[in-house]
mmCIF file of C-alpha atoms in Angstrom:
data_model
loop_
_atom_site.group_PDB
_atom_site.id
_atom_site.type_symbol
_atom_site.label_atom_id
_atom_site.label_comp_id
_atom_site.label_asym_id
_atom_site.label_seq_id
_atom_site.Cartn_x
_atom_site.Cartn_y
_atom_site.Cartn_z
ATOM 1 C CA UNK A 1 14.987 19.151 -25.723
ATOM 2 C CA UNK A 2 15.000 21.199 -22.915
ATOM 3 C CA UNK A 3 11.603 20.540 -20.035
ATOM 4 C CA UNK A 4 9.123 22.672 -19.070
ATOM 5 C CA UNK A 5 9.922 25.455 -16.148
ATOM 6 C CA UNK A 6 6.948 23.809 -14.453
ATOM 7 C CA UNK A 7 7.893 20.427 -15.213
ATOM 8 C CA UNK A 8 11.511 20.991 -14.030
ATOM 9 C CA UNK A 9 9.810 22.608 -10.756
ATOM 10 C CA UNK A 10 7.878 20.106 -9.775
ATOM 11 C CA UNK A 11 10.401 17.257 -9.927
ATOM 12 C CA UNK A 12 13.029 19.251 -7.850
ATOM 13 C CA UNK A 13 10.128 20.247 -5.275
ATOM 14 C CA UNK A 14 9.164 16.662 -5.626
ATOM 15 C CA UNK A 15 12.747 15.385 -4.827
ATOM 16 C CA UNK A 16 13.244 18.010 -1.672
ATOM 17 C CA UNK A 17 10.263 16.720 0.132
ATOM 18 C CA UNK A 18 11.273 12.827 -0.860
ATOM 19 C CA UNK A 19 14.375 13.588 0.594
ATOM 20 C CA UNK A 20 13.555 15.085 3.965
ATOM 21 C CA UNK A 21 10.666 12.353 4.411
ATOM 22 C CA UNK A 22 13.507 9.279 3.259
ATOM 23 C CA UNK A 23 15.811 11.310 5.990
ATOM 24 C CA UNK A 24 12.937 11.092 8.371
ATOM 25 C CA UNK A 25 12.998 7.755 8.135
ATOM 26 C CA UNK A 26 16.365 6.691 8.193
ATOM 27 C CA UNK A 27 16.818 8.488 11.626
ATOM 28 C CA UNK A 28 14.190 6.280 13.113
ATOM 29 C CA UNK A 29 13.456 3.091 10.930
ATOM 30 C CA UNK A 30 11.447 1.546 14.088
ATOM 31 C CA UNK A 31 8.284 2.358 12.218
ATOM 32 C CA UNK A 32 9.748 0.710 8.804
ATOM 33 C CA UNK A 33 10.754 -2.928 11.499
ATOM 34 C CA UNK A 34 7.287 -2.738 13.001
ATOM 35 C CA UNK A 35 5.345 -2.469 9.531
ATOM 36 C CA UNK A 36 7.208 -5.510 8.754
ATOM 37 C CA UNK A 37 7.033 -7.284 11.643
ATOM 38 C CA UNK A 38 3.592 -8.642 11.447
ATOM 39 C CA UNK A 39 3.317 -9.574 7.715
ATOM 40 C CA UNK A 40 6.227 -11.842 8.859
ATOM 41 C CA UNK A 41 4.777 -12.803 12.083
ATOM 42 C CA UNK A 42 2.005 -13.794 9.134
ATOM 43 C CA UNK A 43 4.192 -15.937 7.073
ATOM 44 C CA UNK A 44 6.149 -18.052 9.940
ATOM 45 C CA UNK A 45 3.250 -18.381 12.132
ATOM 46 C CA UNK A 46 0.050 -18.964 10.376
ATOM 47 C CA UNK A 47 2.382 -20.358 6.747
ATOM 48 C CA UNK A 48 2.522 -23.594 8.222
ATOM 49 C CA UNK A 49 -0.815 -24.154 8.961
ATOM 50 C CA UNK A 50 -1.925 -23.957 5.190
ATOM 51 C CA UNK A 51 0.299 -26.530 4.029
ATOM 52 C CA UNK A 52 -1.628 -29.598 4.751
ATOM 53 C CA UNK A 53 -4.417 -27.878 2.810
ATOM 54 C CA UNK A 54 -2.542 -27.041 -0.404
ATOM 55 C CA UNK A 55 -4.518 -29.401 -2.522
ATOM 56 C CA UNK A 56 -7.679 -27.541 -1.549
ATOM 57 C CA UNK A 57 -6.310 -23.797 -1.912
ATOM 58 C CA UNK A 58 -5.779 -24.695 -5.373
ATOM 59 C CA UNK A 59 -1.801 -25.037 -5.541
ATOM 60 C CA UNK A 60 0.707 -27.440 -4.575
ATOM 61 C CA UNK A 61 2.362 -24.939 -2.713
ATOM 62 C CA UNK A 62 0.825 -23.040 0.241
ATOM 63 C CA UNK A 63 3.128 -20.207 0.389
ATOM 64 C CA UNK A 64 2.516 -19.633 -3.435
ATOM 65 C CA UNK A 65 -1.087 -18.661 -2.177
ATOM 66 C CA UNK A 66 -0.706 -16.876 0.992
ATOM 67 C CA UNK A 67 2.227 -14.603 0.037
ATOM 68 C CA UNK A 68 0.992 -12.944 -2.689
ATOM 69 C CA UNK A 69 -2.074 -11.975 -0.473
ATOM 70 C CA UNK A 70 -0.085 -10.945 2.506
ATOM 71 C CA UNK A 71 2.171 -8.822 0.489
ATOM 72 C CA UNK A 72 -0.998 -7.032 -0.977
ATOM 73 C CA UNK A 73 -1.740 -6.749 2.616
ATOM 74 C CA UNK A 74 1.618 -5.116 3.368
ATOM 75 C CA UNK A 75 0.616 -2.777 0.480
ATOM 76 C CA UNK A 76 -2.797 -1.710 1.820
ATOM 77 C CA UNK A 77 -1.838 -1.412 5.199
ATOM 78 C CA UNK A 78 1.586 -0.250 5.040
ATOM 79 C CA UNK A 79 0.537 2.580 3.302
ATOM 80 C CA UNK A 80 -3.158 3.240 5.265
ATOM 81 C CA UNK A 81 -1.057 4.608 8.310
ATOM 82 C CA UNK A 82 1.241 6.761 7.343
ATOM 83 C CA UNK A 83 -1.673 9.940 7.861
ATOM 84 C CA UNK A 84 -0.526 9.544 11.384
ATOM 85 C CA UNK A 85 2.663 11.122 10.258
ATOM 86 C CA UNK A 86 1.020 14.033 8.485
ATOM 87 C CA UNK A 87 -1.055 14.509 11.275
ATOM 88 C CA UNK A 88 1.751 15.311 13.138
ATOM 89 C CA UNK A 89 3.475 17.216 11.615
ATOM 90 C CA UNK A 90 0.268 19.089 11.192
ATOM 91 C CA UNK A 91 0.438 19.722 14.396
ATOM 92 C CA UNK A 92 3.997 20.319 14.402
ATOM 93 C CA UNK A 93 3.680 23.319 12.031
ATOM 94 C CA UNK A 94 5.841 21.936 9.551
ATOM 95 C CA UNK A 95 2.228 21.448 6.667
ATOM 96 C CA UNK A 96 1.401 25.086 7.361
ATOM 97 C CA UNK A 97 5.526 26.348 7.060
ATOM 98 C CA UNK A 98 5.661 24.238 3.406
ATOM 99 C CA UNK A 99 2.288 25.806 2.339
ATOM 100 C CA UNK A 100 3.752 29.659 2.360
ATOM 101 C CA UNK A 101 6.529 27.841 0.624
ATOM 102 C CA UNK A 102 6.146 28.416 -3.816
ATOM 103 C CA UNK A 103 6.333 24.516 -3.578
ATOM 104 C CA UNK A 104 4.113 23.034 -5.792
ATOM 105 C CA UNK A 105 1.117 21.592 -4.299
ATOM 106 C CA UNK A 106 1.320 18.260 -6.344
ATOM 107 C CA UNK A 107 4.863 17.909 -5.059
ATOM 108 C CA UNK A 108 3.913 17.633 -1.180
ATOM 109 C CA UNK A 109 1.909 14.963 -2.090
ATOM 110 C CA UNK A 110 3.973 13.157 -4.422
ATOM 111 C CA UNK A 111 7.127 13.195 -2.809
ATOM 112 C CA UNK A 112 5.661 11.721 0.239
ATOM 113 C CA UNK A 113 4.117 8.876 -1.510
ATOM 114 C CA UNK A 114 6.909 8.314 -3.481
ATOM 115 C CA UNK A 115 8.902 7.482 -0.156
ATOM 116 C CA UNK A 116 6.536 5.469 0.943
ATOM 117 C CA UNK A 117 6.417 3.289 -2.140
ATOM 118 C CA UNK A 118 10.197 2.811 -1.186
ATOM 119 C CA UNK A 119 9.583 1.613 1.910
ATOM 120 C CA UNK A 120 6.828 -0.514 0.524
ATOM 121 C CA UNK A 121 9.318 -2.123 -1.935
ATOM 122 C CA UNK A 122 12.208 -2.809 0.568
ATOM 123 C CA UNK A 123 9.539 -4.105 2.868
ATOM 124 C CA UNK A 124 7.538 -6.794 0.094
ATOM 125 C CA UNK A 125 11.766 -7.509 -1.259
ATOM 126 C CA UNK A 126 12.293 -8.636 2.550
ATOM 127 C CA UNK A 127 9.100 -10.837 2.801
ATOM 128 C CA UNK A 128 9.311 -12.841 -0.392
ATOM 129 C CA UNK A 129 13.209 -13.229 0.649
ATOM 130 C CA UNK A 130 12.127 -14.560 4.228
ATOM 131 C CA UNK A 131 9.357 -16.820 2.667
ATOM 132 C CA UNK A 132 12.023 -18.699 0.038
ATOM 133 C CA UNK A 133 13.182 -20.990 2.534
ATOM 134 C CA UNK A 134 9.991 -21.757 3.767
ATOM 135 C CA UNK A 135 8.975 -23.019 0.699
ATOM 136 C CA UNK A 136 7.866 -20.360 -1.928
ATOM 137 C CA UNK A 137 8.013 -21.337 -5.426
ATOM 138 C CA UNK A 138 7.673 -18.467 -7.806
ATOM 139 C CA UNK A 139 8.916 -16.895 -11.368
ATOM 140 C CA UNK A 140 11.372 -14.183 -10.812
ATOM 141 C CA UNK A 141 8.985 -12.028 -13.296
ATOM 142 C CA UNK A 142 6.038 -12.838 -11.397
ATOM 143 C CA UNK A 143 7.738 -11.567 -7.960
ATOM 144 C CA UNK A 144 8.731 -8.598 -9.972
ATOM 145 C CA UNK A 145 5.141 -7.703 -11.371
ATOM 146 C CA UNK A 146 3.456 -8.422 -7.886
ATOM 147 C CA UNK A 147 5.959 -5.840 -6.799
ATOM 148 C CA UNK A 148 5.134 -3.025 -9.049
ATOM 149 C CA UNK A 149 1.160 -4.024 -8.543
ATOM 150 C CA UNK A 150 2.122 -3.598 -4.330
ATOM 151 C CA UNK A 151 3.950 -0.593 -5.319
ATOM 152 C CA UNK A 152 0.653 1.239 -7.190
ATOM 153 C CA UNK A 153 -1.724 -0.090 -4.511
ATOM 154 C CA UNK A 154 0.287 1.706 -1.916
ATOM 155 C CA UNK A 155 0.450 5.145 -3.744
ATOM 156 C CA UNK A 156 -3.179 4.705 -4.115
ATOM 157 C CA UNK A 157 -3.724 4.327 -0.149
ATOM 158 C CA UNK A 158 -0.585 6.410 0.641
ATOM 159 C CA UNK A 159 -2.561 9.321 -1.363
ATOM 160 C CA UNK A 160 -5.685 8.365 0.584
ATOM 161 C CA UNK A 161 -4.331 8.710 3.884
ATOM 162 C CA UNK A 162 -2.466 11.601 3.772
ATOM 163 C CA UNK A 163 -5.963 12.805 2.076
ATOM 164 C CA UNK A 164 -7.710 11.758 5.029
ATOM 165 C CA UNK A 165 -5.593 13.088 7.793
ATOM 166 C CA UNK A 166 -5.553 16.288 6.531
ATOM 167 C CA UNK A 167 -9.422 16.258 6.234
ATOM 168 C CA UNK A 168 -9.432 14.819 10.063
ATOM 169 C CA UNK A 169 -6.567 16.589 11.889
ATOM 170 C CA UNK A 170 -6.932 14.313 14.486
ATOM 171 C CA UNK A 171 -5.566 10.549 15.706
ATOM 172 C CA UNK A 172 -8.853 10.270 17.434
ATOM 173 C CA UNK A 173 -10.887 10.902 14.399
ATOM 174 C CA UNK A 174 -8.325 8.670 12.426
ATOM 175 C CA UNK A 175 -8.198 5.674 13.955
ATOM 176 C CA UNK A 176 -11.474 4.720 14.541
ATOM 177 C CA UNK A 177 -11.985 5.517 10.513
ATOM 178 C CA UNK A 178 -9.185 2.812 9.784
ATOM 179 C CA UNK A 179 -9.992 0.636 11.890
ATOM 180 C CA UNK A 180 -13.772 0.360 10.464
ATOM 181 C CA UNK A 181 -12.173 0.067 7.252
ATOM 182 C CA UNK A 182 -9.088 -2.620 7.755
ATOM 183 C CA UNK A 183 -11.569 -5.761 9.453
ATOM 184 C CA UNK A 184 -14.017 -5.978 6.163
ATOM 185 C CA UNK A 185 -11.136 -5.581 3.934
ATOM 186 C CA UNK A 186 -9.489 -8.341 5.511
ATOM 187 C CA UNK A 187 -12.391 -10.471 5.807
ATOM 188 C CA UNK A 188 -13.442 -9.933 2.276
ATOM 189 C CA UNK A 189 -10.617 -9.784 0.099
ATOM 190 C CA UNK A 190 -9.310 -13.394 0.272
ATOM 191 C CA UNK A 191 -5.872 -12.119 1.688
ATOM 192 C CA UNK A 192 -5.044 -14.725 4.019
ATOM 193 C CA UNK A 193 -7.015 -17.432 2.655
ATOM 194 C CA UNK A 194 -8.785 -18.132 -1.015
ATOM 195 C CA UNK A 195 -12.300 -16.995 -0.830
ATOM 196 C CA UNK A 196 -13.031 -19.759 -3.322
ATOM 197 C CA UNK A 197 -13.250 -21.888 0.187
ATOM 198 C CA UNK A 198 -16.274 -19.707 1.334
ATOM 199 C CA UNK A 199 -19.674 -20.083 1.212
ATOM 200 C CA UNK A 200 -21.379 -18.715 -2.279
ATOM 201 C CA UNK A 201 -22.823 -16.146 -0.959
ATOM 202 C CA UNK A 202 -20.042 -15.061 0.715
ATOM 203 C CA UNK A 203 -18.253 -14.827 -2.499
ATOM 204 C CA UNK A 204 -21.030 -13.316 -4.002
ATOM 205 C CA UNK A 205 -20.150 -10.324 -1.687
ATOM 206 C CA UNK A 206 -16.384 -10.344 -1.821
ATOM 207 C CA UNK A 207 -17.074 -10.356 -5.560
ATOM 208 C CA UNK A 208 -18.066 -6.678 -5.266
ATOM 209 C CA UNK A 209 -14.466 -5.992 -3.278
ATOM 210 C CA UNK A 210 -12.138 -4.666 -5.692
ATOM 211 C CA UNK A 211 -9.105 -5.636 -3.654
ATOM 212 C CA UNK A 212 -10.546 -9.305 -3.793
ATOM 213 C CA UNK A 213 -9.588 -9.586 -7.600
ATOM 214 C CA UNK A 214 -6.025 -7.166 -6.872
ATOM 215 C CA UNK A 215 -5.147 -10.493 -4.478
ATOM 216 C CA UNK A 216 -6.077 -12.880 -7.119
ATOM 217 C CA UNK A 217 -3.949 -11.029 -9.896
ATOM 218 C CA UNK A 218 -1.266 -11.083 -7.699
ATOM 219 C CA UNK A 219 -1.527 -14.918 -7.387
ATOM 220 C CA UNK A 220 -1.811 -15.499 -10.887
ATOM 221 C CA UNK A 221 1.403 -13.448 -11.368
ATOM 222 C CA UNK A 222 3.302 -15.538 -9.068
ATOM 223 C CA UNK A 223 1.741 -19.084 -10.694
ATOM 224 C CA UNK A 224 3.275 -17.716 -13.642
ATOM 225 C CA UNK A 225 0.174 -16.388 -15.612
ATOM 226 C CA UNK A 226 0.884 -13.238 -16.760
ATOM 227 C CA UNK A 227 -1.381 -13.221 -19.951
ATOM 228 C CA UNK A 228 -4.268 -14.728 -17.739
ATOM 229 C CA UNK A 229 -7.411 -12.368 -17.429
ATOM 230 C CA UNK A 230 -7.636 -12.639 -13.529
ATOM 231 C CA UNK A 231 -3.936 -11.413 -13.770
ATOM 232 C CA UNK A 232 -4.860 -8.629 -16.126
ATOM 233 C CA UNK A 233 -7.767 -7.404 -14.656
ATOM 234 C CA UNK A 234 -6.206 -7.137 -11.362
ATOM 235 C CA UNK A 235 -3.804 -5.229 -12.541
ATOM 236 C CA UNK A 236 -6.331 -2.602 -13.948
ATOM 237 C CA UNK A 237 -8.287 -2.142 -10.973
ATOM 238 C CA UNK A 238 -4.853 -1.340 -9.592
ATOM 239 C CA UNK A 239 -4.455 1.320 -12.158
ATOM 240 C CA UNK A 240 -7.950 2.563 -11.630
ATOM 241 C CA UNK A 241 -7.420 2.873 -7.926
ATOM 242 C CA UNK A 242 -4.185 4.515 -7.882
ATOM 243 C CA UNK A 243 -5.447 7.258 -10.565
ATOM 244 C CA UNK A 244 -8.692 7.816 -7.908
ATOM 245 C CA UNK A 245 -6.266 7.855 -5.023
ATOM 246 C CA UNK A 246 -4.017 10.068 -6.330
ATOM 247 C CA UNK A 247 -6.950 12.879 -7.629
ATOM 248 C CA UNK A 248 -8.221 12.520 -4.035
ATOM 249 C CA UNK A 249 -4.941 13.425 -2.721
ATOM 250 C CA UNK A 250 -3.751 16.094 -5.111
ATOM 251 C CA UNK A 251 -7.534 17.329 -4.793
ATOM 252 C CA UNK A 252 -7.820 17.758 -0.934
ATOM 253 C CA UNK A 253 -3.803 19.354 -0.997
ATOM 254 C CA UNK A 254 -4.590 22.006 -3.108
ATOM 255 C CA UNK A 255 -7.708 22.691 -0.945
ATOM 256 C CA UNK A 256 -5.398 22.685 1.915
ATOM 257 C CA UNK A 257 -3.858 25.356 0.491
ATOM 258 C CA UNK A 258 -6.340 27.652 -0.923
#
């Protein structure tokens, strides 16, 4: 059965701009060290401090609570910042040089994303290694689901950023927008601690924070529960947010272009 001309276009555009942005980063993998650095800064430094209250987060095992949400947070965050990139090469000339290219729109987008869903992957792999002899206790197929979960929540925000940036043109603009975004999400998605230890009405809030029930998939996944509804229904908001991150992207692309 032989593929579409289109079809067949877009996955070899798609695989030239994966490429040169993989290339990009193997030349200068400082960026990939220092995305890492602070989830594991996370997990030796503030780790320990949960242990004496396992009983109260719910597990017997501290890390089996904390990793799962800092790995989420590797996948939000990880993935938030990579506009900076775009922006420069914005600036750069190489966006406007790959526009007057026949490259398919789509495939700009996608084969950025899909490098940094890579990254993403290499980076979580490290963290759950690190965190094993510190104590984490989880299935093999849970680790392995989290993973893919980490993988669609950064396409969704990879696709968002890149969105943004091009939207912006400008670190100064960019920043500032981030940073008013990163603090609540933090705050309000239970990602370093269970927000079953807050006040009710402070759940009531982080209720309405869709990443709130992405973290608590995630730890359901690595407790084993795969057929649980907390583990199924953050895996759908996952789904739902990479499909609107990935319009928004492909959207504001094609507008670059017109």
């Amino acid at each position: 059965m032989t593929l579409p001309v289109a079809t067949t276009s877009i996955g070899r555009d798609t695989w030239t701009v994966f490429a040169r942005a993989m290339r990009l980063s193997l030349r200068n993998p400082a960026w990939v060290v220092i995305g890492l650095t602070q989830p594991v800064l996370y997990i030796l430094l503030f780790g320990p401090l949960l242990e004496p209250l396992s009983g109260q987060l719910g597990s017997g095992n501290a890390y089996q609570v904390f990793v799962p949400g800092i790995l989420v947070q590797l996948g939000i965050f990880g993935a938030l910042f990579v506009g900076f990139g775009l922006i420069a090469e914005w600036r750069a000339g190489v966006v406007e040089s790959q526009r007057v290219t026949p490259a398919s729109r789509t495939a700009l987008l996608l084969g950025r994303v899909l490098r940094d869903v890579v990254v993403l992957l290499v980076q979580g792999t490290v963290l759950v290694l690190v965190s094993l002899p510190l104590g984490l206790r989880a299935p093999v197929l849970g680790v392995v689901l989290a993973l893919v979960v980490i993988a669609l929540l950064g396409a969704a925000f990879s696709a968002v950023s890149y969105a943004l940036a091009l939207t912006l043109k400008s670190e100064d603009a960019f920043a500032p927008l981030l940073n008013a975004v990163v603090l609540p999400v933090l705050l309000l998605s239970g990602i370093l601690l269970p927000m079953s230890l807050a006040p009710g009405w402070l759940q009531a809030v982080s209720d309405v924070n869709p990443l709130k029930h992405v973290v608590d998939g995630v730890r359901s996944l690595f407790d084993g529960a795969y057929t649980s509804a907390t583990a199924w229904w953050g895996l759908g908001l996952t789904v739902a947010m990479a499909a609107l991150g990935w319009w928004f992207g492909v959207r504001r692309f094609r507008r670059e272009s017109s």
